[in-house]
mmCIF file of C-alpha atoms in Angstrom:
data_model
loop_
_atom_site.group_PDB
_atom_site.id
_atom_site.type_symbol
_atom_site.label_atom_id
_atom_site.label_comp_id
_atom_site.label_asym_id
_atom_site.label_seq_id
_atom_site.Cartn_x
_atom_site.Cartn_y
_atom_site.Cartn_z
ATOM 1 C CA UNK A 1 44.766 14.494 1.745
ATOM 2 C CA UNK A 2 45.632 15.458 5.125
ATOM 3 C CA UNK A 3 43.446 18.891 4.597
ATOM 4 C CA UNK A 4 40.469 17.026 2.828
ATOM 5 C CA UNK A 5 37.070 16.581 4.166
ATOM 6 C CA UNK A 6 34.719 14.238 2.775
ATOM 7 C CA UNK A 7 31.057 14.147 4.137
ATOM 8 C CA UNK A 8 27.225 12.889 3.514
ATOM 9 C CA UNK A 9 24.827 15.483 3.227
ATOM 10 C CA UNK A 10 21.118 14.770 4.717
ATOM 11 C CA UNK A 11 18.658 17.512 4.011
ATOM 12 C CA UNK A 12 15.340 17.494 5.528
ATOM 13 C CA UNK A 13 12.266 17.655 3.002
ATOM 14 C CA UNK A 14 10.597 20.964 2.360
ATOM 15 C CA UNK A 15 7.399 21.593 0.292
ATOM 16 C CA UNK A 16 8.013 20.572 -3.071
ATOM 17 C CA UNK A 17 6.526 16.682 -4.195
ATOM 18 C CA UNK A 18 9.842 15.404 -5.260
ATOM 19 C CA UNK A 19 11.831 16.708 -1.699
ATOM 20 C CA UNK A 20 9.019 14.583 0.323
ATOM 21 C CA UNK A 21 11.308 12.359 1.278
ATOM 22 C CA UNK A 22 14.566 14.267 1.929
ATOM 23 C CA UNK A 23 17.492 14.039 -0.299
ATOM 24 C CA UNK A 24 21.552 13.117 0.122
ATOM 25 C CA UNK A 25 24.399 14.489 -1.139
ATOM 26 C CA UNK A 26 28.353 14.301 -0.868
ATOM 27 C CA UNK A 27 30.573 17.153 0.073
ATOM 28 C CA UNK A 28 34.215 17.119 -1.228
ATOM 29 C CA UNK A 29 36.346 20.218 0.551
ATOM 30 C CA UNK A 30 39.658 20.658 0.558
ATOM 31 C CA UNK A 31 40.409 23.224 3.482
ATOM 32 C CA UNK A 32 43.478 24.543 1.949
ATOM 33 C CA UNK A 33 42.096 25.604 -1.239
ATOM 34 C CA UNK A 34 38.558 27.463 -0.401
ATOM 35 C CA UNK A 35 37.899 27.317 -4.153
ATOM 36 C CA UNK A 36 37.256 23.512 -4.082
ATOM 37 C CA UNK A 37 34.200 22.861 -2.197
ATOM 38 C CA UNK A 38 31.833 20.546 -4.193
ATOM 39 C CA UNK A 39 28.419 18.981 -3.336
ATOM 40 C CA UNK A 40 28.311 15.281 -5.575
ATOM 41 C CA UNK A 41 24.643 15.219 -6.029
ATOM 42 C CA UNK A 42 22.982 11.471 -7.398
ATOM 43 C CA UNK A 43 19.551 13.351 -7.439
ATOM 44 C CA UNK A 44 20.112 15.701 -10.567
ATOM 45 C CA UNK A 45 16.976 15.531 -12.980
ATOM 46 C CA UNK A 46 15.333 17.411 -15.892
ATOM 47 C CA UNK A 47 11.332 17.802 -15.548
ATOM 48 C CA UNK A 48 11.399 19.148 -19.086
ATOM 49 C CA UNK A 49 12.630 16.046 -20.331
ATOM 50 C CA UNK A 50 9.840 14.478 -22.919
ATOM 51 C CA UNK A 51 7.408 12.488 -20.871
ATOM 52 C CA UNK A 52 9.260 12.571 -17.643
ATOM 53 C CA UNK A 53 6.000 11.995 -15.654
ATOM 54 C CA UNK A 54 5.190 8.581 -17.436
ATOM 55 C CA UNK A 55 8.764 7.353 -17.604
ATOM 56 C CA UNK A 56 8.897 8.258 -13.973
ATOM 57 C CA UNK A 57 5.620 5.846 -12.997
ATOM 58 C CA UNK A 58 7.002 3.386 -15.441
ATOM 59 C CA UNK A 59 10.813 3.261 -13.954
ATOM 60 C CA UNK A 60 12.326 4.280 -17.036
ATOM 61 C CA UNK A 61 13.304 7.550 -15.898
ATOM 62 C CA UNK A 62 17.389 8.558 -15.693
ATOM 63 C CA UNK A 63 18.804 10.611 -13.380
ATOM 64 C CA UNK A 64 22.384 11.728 -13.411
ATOM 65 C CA UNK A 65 25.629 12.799 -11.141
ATOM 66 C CA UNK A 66 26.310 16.431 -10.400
ATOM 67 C CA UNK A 67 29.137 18.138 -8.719
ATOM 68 C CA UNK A 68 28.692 22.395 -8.346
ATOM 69 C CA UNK A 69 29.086 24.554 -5.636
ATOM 70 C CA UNK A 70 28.693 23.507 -2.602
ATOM 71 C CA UNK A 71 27.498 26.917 -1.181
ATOM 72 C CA UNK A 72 24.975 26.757 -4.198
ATOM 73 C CA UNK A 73 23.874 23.400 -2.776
ATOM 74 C CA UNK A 74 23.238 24.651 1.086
ATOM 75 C CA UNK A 75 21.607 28.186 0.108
ATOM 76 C CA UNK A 76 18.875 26.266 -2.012
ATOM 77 C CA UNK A 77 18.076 24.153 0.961
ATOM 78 C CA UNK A 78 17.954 27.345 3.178
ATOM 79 C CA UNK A 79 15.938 29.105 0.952
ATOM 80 C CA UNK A 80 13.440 26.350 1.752
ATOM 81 C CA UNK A 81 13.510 26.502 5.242
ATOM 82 C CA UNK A 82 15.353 22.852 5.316
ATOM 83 C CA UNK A 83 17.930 21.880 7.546
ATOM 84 C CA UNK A 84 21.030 20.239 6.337
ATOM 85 C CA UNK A 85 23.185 17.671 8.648
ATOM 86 C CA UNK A 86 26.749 16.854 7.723
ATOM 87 C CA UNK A 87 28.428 13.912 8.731
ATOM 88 C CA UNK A 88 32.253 14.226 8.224
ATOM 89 C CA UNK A 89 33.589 11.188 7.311
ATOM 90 C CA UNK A 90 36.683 9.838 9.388
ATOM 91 C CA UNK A 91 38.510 8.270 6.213
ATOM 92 C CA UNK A 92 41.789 7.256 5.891
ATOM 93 C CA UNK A 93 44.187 9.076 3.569
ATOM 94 C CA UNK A 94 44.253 6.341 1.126
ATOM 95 C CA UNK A 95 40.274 6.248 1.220
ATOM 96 C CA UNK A 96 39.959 10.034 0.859
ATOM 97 C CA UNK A 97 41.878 9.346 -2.764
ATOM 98 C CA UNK A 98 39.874 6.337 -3.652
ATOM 99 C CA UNK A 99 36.700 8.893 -3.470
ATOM 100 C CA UNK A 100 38.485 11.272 -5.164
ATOM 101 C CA UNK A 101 39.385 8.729 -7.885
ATOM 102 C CA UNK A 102 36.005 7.149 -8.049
ATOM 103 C CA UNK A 103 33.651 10.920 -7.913
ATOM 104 C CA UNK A 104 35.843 11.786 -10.887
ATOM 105 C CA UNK A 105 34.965 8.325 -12.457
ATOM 106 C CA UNK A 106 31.335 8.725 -11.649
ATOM 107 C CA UNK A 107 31.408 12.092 -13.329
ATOM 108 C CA UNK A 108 32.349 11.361 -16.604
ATOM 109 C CA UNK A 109 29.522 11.671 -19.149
ATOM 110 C CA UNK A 110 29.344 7.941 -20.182
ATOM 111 C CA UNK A 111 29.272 7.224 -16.341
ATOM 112 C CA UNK A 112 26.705 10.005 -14.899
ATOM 113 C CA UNK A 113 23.805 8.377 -15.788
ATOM 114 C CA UNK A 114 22.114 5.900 -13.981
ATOM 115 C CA UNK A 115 18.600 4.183 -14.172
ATOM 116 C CA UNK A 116 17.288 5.728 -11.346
ATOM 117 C CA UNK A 117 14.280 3.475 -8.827
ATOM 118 C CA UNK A 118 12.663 5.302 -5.914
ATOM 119 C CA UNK A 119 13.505 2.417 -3.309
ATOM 120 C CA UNK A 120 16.317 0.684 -4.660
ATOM 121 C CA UNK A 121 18.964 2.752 -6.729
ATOM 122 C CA UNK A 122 18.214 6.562 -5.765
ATOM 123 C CA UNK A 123 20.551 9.729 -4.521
ATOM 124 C CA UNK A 124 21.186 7.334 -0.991
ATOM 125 C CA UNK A 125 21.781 4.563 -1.718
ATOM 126 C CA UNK A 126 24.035 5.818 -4.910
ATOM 127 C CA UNK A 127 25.734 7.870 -2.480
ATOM 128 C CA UNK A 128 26.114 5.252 -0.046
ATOM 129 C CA UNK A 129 27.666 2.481 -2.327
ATOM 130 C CA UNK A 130 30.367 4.853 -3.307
ATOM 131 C CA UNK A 131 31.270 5.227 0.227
ATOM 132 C CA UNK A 132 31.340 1.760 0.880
ATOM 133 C CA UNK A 133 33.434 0.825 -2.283
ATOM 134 C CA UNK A 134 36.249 3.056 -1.304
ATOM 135 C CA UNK A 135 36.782 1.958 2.323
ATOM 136 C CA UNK A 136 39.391 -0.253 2.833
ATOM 137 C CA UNK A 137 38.124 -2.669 5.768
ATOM 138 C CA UNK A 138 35.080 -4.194 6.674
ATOM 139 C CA UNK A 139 31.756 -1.654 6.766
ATOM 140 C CA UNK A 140 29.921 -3.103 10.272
ATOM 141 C CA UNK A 141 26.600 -0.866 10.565
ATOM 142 C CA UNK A 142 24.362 -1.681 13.504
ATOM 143 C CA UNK A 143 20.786 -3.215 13.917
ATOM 144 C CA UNK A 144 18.142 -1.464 15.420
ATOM 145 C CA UNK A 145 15.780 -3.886 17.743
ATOM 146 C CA UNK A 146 12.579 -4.288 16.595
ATOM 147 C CA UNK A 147 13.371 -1.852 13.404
ATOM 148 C CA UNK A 148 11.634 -3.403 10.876
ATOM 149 C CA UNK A 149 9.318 -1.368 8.956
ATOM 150 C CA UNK A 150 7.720 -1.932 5.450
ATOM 151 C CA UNK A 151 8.488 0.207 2.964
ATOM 152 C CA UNK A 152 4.794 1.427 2.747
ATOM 153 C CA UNK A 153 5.096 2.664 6.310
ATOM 154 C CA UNK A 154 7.928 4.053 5.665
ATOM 155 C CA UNK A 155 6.778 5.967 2.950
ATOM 156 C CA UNK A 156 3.675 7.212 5.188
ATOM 157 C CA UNK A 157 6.198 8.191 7.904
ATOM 158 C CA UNK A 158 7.351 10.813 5.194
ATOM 159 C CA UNK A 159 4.085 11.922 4.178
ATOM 160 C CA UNK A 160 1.782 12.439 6.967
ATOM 161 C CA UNK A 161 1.492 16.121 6.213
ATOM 162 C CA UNK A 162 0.296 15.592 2.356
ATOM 163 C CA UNK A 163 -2.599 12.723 2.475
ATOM 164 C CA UNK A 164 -3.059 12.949 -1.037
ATOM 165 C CA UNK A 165 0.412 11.995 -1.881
ATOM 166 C CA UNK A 166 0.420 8.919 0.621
ATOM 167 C CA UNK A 167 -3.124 8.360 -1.578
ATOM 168 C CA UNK A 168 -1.559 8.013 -4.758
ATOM 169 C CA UNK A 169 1.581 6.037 -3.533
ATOM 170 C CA UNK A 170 -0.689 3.381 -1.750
ATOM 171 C CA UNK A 171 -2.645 3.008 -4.950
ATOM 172 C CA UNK A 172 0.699 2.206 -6.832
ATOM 173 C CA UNK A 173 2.262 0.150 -4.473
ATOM 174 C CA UNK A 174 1.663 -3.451 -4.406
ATOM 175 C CA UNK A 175 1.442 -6.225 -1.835
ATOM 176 C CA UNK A 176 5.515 -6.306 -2.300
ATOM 177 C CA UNK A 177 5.207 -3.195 -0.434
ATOM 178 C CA UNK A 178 3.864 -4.643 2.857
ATOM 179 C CA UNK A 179 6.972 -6.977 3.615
ATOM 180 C CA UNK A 180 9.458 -6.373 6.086
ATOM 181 C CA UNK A 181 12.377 -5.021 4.981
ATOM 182 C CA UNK A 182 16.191 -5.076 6.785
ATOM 183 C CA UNK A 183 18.676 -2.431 7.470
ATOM 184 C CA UNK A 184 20.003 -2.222 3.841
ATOM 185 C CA UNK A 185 16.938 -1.779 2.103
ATOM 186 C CA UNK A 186 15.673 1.057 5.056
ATOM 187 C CA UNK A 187 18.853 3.121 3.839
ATOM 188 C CA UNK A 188 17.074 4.152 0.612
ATOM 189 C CA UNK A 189 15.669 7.234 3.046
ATOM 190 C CA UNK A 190 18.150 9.748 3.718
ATOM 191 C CA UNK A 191 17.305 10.037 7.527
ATOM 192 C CA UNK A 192 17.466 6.007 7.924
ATOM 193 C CA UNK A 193 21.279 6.107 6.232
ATOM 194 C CA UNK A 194 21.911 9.378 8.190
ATOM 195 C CA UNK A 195 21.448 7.222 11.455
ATOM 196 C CA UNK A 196 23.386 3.949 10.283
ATOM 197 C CA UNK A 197 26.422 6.117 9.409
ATOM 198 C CA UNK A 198 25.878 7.478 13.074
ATOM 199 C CA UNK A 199 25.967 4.104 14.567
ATOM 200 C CA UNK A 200 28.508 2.372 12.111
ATOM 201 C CA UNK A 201 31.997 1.354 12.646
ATOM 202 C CA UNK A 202 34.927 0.334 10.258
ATOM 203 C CA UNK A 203 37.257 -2.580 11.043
ATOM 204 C CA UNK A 204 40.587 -2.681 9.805
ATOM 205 C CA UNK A 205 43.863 -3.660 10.909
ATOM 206 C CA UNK A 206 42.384 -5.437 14.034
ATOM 207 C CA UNK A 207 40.890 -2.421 15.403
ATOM 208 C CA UNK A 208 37.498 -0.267 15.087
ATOM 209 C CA UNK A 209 36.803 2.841 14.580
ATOM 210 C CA UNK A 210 33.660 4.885 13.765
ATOM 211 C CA UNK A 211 32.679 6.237 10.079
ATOM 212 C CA UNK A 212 31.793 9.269 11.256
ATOM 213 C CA UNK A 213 34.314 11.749 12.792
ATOM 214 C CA UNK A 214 31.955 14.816 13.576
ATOM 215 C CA UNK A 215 28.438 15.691 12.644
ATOM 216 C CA UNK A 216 27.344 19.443 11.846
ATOM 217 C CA UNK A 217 24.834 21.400 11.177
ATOM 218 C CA UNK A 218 25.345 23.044 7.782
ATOM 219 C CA UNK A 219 21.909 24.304 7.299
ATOM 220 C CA UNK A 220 20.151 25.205 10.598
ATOM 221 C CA UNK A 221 16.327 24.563 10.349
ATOM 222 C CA UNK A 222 14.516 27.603 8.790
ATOM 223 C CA UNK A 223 10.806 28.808 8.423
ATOM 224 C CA UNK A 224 9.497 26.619 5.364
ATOM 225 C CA UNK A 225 6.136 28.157 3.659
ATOM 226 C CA UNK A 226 3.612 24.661 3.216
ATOM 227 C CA UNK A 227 1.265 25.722 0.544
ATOM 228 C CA UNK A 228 -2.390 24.444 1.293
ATOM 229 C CA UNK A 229 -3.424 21.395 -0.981
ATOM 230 C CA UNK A 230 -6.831 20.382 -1.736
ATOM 231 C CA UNK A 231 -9.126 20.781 1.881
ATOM 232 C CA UNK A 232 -11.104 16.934 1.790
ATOM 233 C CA UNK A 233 -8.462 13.958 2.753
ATOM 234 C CA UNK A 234 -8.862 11.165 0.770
ATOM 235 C CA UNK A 235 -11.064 9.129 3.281
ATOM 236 C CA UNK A 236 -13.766 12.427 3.914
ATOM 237 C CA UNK A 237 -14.066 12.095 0.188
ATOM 238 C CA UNK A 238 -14.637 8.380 0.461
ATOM 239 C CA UNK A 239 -17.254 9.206 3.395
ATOM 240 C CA UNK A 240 -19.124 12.046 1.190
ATOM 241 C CA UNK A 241 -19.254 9.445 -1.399
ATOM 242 C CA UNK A 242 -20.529 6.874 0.935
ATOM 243 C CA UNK A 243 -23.193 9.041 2.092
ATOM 244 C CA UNK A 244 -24.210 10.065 -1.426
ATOM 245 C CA UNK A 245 -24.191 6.044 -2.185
ATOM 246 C CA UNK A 246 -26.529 5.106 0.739
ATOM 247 C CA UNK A 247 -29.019 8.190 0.424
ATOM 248 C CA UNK A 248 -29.395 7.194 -3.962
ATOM 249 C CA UNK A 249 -29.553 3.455 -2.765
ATOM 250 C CA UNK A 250 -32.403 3.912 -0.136
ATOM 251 C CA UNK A 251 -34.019 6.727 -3.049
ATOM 252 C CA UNK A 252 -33.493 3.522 -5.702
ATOM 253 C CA UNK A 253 -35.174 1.305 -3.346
ATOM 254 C CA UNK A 254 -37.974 3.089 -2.265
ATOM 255 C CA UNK A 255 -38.709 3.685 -6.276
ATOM 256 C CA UNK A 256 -37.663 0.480 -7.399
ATOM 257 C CA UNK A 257 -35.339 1.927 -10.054
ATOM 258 C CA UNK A 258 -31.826 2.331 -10.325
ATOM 259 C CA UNK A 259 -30.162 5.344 -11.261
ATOM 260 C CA UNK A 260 -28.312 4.891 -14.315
ATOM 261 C CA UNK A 261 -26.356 8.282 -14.050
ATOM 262 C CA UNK A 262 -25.074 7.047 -10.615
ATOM 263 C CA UNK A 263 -24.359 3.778 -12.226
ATOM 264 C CA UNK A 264 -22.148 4.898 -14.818
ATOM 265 C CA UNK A 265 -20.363 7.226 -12.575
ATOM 266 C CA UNK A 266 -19.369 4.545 -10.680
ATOM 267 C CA UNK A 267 -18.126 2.999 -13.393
ATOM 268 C CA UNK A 268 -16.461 5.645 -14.766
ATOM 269 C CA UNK A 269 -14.577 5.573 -11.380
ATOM 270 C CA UNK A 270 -13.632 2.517 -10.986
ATOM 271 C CA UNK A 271 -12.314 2.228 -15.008
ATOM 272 C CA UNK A 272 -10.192 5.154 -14.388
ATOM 273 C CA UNK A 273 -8.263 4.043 -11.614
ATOM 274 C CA UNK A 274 -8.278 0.138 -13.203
ATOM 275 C CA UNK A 275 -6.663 2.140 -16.656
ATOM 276 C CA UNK A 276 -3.573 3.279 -14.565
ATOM 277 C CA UNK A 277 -3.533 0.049 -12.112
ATOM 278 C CA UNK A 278 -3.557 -2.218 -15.560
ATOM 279 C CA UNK A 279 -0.518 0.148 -17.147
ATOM 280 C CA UNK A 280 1.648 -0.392 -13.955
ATOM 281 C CA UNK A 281 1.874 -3.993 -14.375
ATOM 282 C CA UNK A 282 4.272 -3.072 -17.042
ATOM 283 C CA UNK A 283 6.009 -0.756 -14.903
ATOM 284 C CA UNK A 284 9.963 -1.198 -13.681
ATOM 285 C CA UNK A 285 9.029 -0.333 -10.598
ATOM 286 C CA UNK A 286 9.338 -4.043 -8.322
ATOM 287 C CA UNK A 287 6.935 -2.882 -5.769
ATOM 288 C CA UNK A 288 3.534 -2.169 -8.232
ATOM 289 C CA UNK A 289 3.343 -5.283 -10.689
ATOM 290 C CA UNK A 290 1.530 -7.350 -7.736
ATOM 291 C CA UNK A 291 -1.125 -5.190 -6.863
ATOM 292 C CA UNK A 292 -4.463 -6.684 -5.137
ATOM 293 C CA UNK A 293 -5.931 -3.172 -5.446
ATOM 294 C CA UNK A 294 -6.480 -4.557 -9.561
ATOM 295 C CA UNK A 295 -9.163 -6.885 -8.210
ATOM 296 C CA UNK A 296 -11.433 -3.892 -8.016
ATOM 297 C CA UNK A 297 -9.982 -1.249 -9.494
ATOM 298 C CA UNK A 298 -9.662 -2.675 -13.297
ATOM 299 C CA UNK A 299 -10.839 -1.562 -16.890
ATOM 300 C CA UNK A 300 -13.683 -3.748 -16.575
ATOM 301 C CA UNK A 301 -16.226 -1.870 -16.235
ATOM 302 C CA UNK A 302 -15.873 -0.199 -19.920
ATOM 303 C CA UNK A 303 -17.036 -3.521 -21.636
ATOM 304 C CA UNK A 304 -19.807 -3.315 -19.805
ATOM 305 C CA UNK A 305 -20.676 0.411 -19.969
ATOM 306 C CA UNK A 306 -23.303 0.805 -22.903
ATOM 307 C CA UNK A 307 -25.195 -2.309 -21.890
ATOM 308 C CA UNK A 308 -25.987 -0.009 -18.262
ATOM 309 C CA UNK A 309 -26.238 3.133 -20.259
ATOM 310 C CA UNK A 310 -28.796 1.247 -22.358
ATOM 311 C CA UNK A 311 -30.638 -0.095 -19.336
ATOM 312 C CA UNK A 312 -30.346 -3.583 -21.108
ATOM 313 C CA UNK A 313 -29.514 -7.063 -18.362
ATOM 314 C CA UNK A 314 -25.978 -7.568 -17.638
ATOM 315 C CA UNK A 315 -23.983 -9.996 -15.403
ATOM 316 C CA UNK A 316 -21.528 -7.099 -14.575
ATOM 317 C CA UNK A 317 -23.256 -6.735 -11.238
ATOM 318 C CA UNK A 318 -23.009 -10.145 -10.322
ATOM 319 C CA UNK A 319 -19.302 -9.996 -11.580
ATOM 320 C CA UNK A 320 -18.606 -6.628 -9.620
ATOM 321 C CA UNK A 321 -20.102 -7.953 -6.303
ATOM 322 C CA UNK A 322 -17.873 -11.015 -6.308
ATOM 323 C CA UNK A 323 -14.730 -8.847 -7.789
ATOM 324 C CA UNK A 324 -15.922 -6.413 -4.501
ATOM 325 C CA UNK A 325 -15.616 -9.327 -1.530
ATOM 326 C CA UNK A 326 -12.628 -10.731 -3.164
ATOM 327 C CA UNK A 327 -10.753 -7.359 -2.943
ATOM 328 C CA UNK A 328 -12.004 -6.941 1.004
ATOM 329 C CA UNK A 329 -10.549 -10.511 1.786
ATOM 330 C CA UNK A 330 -7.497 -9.420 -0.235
ATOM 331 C CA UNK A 331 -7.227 -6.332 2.468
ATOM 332 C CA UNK A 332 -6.149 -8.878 4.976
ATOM 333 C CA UNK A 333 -2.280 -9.456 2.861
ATOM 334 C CA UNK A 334 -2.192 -5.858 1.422
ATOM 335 C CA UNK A 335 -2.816 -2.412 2.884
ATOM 336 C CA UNK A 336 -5.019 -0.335 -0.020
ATOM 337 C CA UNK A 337 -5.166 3.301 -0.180
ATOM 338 C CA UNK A 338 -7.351 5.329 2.081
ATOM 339 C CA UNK A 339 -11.298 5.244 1.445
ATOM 340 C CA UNK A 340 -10.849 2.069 -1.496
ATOM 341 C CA UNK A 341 -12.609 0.448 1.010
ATOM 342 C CA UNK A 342 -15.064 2.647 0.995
ATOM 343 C CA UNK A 343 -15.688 2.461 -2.466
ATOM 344 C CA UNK A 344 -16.406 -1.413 -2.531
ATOM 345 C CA UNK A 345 -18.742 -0.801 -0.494
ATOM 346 C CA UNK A 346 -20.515 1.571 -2.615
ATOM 347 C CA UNK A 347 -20.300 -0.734 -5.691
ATOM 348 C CA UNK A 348 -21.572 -3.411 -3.387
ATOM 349 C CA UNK A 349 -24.792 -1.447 -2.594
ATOM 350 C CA UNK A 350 -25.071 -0.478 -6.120
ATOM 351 C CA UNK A 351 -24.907 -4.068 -7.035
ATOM 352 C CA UNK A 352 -27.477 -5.363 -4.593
ATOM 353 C CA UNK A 353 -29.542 -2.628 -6.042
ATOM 354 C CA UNK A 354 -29.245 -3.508 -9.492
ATOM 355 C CA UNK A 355 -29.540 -7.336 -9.503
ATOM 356 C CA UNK A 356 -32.462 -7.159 -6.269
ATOM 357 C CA UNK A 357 -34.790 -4.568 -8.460
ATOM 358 C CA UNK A 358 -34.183 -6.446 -11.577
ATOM 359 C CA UNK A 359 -35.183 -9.375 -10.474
ATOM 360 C CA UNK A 360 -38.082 -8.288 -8.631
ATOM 361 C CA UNK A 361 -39.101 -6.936 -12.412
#
């Protein structure tokens, strides 16, 4: 074991949705035999796979060990443009065979498969937990003052550069999303592990000494290609529909008549977003079944539809205008998704409209 490296793998993101967040690997290379060079990857999945969109959302989706290559491994990541960091390990002999022993385990076919969740049981953390299990000693890692993020913000610290993605995360995520969270459960990003293992130490035998040995550079930072996404952020939507919401409300109120078409777009809105709200409080996923988002966003509004369409009186606009303040006042325990806010106060002008000219009738 004297000739065998063992390291963790960080690669930065690159373009594609699923390598937002970065990804983490394990390199196995024995220096006397060039042939043997593996990269253990936790992160192995089949997009092809029936319904591997909705199993994903509802945390039923599997994801599975693979060892290949490791060249194959790095020249993917440099054909993105992404820059790989290696941390070699500084394992005892006897530890270097306990990850030997327990890779091979992992790898058998009734082992490979794991239920995979985004923040607690992913390619890290899977990664990480092997490591830990085959030191022999105590695993010390070290706090960072003040560190103390949520895991929505640290989600947004990975997607600054696609708004639309951060838009459909924060409309998933629930209030269990805004806590603080501690060192272990930061370690589910690659780059927050990638810095404990930095600052960690193993104790043993009455002595320290650090987990990692050396750190390289496997994959120097290339030119990555970012494909333009839709122009309009989330929020200048929200502000175009705003303004389209406060020109038809002073049109409505100057004619003293409400626009049913605008009425039932609204409503068409709101159900749509309340549809896939409503089917993620069956979802796995521990961070979307308490979602205050639900208060507005519901399927509500489709019991109520052909009632507007037929211009006939309905208490859904008293019943939206209260669901509407509620969900504000919720905004002070959960952060919502950009321009939401925006939108209850569309449906609140639409419901002053409605219930004001109707009365005046």
């Amino acid at each position: 074991m004297d000739s065998v490296e063992i390291s963790l793998l960080t690669c930065q993101p690159h373009d594609e949705v699923y390598s937002l967040y970065g990804h983490t690997a394990i390199r196995y290379h024995d220096l006397r035999h060039q042939g043997l060079d593996l990269a253990f990857n936790y992160g192995v999945f089949d997009f092809k796979k029936p319904h591997f969109v909705a199993r994903f959302v509802f945390g039923l989706t599997d994801y599975e060990l693979g060892a290949y290559p490791y060249k194959y491994f790095v020249n993917e990541y440099r054909r993105f443009g992404s820059m790989v960091t290696e941390q070699v390990l500084n394992l005892t002999n006897e530890e270097k065979s306990a990850m030997h022993e327990a890779l091979a385990i992992n790898l058998r076919p009734d082992n490979r498969i794991y239920r995979y969740n985004f923040f607690y049981s992913n390619c890290t953390t899977k990664a990480r937990d092997i490591i830990e299990q085959c030191i022999k000693g105590n695993l010390k890692y070290s706090e960072r003052e003040g560190y103390t993020p949520t895991y929505r913000e640290m989600v947004h610290s990975m997607t600054e550069r696609n708004p639309w993605s951060r838009f459909g995360n924060d409309l998933l995520l629930g209030i269990k999303a805004d806590q603080k969270t501690d060192l272990r459960q930061q370690e589910f990003l690659p780059y927050n592990l990638l810095y404990d293992f930095d600052h960690a130490q193993i104790y043993a035998d009455g002595t320290y000494r650090p987990l990692v040995k050396e750190r390289r550079i496997a994959v120097p930072a290339g030119v990555q290609i970012v494909q333009e996404g839709f122009p309009l952020s989330p929020l200048a939507c929200a502000i175009i529909l705003l303004a389209i919401s406060l020109f038809l409300f002073l049109l409505e109120w100057r004619r003293k008549k409400a626009f049913v078409l605008w009425d039932i777009l609204l409503m068409l809105l709101t159900s749509t977003f309340g549809i896939v709200l409503t089917l993620m409080l069956f979802s796995q996923h521990p961070t979307v079944s308490l979602n205050l988002q639900i208060i507005l966003l519901n399927p509500l509004p489709l019991f109520f539809l052909w009632p507007v369409i037929r211009g006939r009186q309905t208490r859904y606009w008293k019943i939206t205008a209260i669901l509407a303040v509620l969900f504000l006042i919720g905004s002070i325990f959960q952060s919502y998704a950009e321009g939401i806010h925006v939108l209850a106060l569309c449906l609140l002008m639409q419901c002053y409209a409605n219930m004001k000219l109707k009365a005046s009738k």
